[in-house]
């Protein structure tokens, strides 16, 4: 079965703390793609990153970093030195055949 | 900005009435998708299209139909709206070769 699990429903951190959002996926495909999206309080969905299944290199973009581990089927997202503007719901997603499967999201609140 | 618009942005309708939501894109993407977003469920795929007149079902397609007569427009129809279809509906395009999706601003539908 195709499934994406984000076990953390809500997280609160104080500004400047680091925070890691967990994502575990299940897939039957040998080649697949993984994604993270951000949904700020305004409601739009913003694409953050895509990772394909044959590239396990970690990626860093400014304060954001992603750790892909195929052995544990995980694709975790870390925000370093969090800011109030990082407050949002974050969704992890994977491809499965021609479809996309989203996790239920993690709501992150950064307290000033 | 992937040039995706959705109309209407908000709609209130009564149980049993048909409703059509429109997604319009300006960049000639082949793949288009309709999702619904509900608390505790994340985003769930309703239907998708891989070309003009080519559509397929997603995981929550019951009670919905779609049509795509032009590349730029993807219509979602609720044949007879029910209260369980109260939701926020997002349209998305997929970037060919990249697999990431970009989303429209969403339509908030309330069925009373």
GROMACS .gro file of N, CA, C and O in nm, chain A residues 64 98 101:
model
   12
   64UNK      N    1   1.706   2.532   0.580
   64UNK     CA    2   1.635   2.407   0.560
   64UNK      C    3   1.731   2.296   0.519
   64UNK      O    4   1.820   2.319   0.437
   98UNK      N    5   0.100   0.669  -1.100
   98UNK     CA    6   0.077   0.801  -1.155
   98UNK      C    7   0.018   0.897  -1.053
   98UNK      O    8  -0.021   1.008  -1.089
  101UNK      N    9   0.071   1.080  -0.301
  101UNK     CA   10   0.015   1.050  -0.170
  101UNK      C   11   0.075   1.146  -0.068
  101UNK      O   12   0.197   1.160  -0.061
   0.00000   0.00000   0.00000
